[in-house]
Amino acid sequence: MTMTQKYGKDKSEDNYRRAVALIKEKLPSMRILNALLMINLGKEEDILVDARQTPPVLLLETTEEPDCRFQTKPEYLIQFSQGKLEPRYALFKDAFFHEAIPPKVLPVASLPTPTEDLDRVRADIAEFGYGLVKDALAPEQIATLKKAVLEQAAGEVAAGVAAKDGGPNAPNQRIWTLINKGQEFIDLLQHPLIDEIVPDFLGEHALIHSYSANIARPGNVPMQLHTDQVAIQPPVREIAFGLNIMWFLEDVTAENGGTRVYPGSHLGHVAPDDIFDLKDSVAAQGPAGTALVFESRLWHATGPNIQQTGERPVILMFFMRSFIRQQENNFLSLREDVERDLPDKVKAMLGFCTTGALGGVEGDVREGQMVKRLKNPVGALRKTTNV
Ligand SMILES: O=C(O)CCC(=O)C(=O)O
Ligand SMILES: [Fe+2]
């Protein structure tokens, strides 16, 4: 038996059969859906479930238009039946909990409002999952950052590299990897609010998971509800792994796409029944210059911009604990000319610093050391060369 025979066996057919068996096993519980479902597990043929009858049955074919179609991988179905992966992560890249509790609606009068009192912001984050820092940016900073974001947005459109989303017309625009896109954005990473809030919440050496701007524009379809720690699977709800600071570059309102949140939804096994339904959510609002600080278990989504005109530009600075793999691969995306002049403080946030035994280069695992790309990493040093 060769090594390939022993270890390299293709499991895709086995997985497919197991996934189909699971669907059959779970048929009775699908009755609640009361719909005709078309499931694709990566094969040409679809699996048709008629869950409009009791008990639901598999159909060989249909002339009817299904109520719902979805595609997923057989291994995802298997994993979420075992509780190792959340179904909405597999289907929509989002989370679901066995016995999930829908978010409860809190009286609006008690919700956080922008304040300069950082202790209150911290208390609001603990209680509601978010808080709002009043006047975190001075008027000149707002103007500089807004100009930079809007010009960059236009530049990326003109260059054909714009990242658009927000429904079929994709009016929203995301500007990724801000670190490369102007000194204003590097300066913002040195804003004192970060040191006031982040280490206390996430521990030392928190990393920038992603650094982007998001412009919500009229006619957008709201984002699906999600938490920002959705990539952590199996899901952990006991602690927050991340903290997002959203800098408002415009007055942010319920009308222009203010982030919809479910206050208090960061605690417990909470998940909305329908991640496409923003019902009972509230918009996190505040004047330009406000910083919305929200932790990564909070259920939220970019809101609808229902105005005729008027954009909602914000900057999202998302930090995660030091041991979590970053969303943006800074080591590959950082421009060399930017890297050369970056202050160590900012470089550390991007991952150029060891933390505990992690992130070292050639075994340098001492805590808190700045690391850099070696010009000539040690390669194979052997007596013989014919290995
Ligand atoms: O743009 C927003 O309002 C929120 C964006 C968001 O939730 C995200 O980037 O994860
Ligand atoms: Fe988010």
Coordinates of N, CA and C in Angstrom, one line a residue, residues 113-125 131-136 193 196-197:
T113 N -26.4 56.9 24.4 CA -26.4 58.1 23.6 C -24.9 58.6 23.6
P114 N -24.5 59.4 22.7 CA -23.1 59.8 22.7 C -22.8 60.6 24.0
T115 N -21.6 60.3 24.5 CA -21.2 60.9 25.8 C -19.6 61.0 25.8
E116 N -19.1 62.0 26.5 CA -17.7 62.2 26.6 C -17.1 61.4 27.8
D117 N -18.0 60.9 28.6 CA -17.6 60.1 29.8 C -17.3 58.7 29.4
L118 N -16.0 58.4 29.3 CA -15.5 57.1 28.9 C -15.9 56.0 29.8
D119 N -16.1 56.3 31.1 CA -16.6 55.2 32.0 C -18.0 54.8 31.6
R120 N -18.7 55.8 31.2 CA -20.1 55.5 30.8 C -20.1 54.7 29.5
V121 N -19.2 55.0 28.6 CA -19.1 54.2 27.4 C -18.7 52.8 27.7
R122 N -17.8 52.6 28.6 CA -17.4 51.2 29.0 C -18.6 50.5 29.6
A123 N -19.3 51.2 30.5 CA -20.5 50.6 31.1 C -21.6 50.3 30.1
D124 N -21.7 51.2 29.1 CA -22.7 50.9 28.0 C -22.3 49.7 27.2
I125 N -21.0 49.6 26.9 CA -20.5 48.4 26.1 C -20.8 47.1 26.9
G131 N -21.3 51.4 22.8 CA -21.4 52.8 23.5 C -21.0 53.8 22.4
L132 N -21.3 55.0 22.7 CA -21.0 56.1 21.7 C -20.2 57.2 22.3
V133 N -19.0 57.5 21.7 CA -18.1 58.5 22.3 C -18.4 59.8 21.5
K134 N -18.8 60.8 22.3 CA -19.1 62.1 21.7 C -17.9 62.8 21.3
D135 N -17.9 63.5 20.2 CA -16.8 64.4 19.7 C -15.4 63.7 19.8
A136 N -15.4 62.4 19.4 CA -14.1 61.7 19.4 C -13.2 62.3 18.4
L193 N -8.1 57.4 21.9 CA -9.3 56.6 22.3 C -9.0 55.1 22.3
E196 N -7.3 54.0 25.4 CA -8.3 54.1 26.5 C -9.2 52.9 26.6
I197 N -9.5 52.4 25.4 CA -10.6 51.4 25.4 C -10.1 50.0 25.0

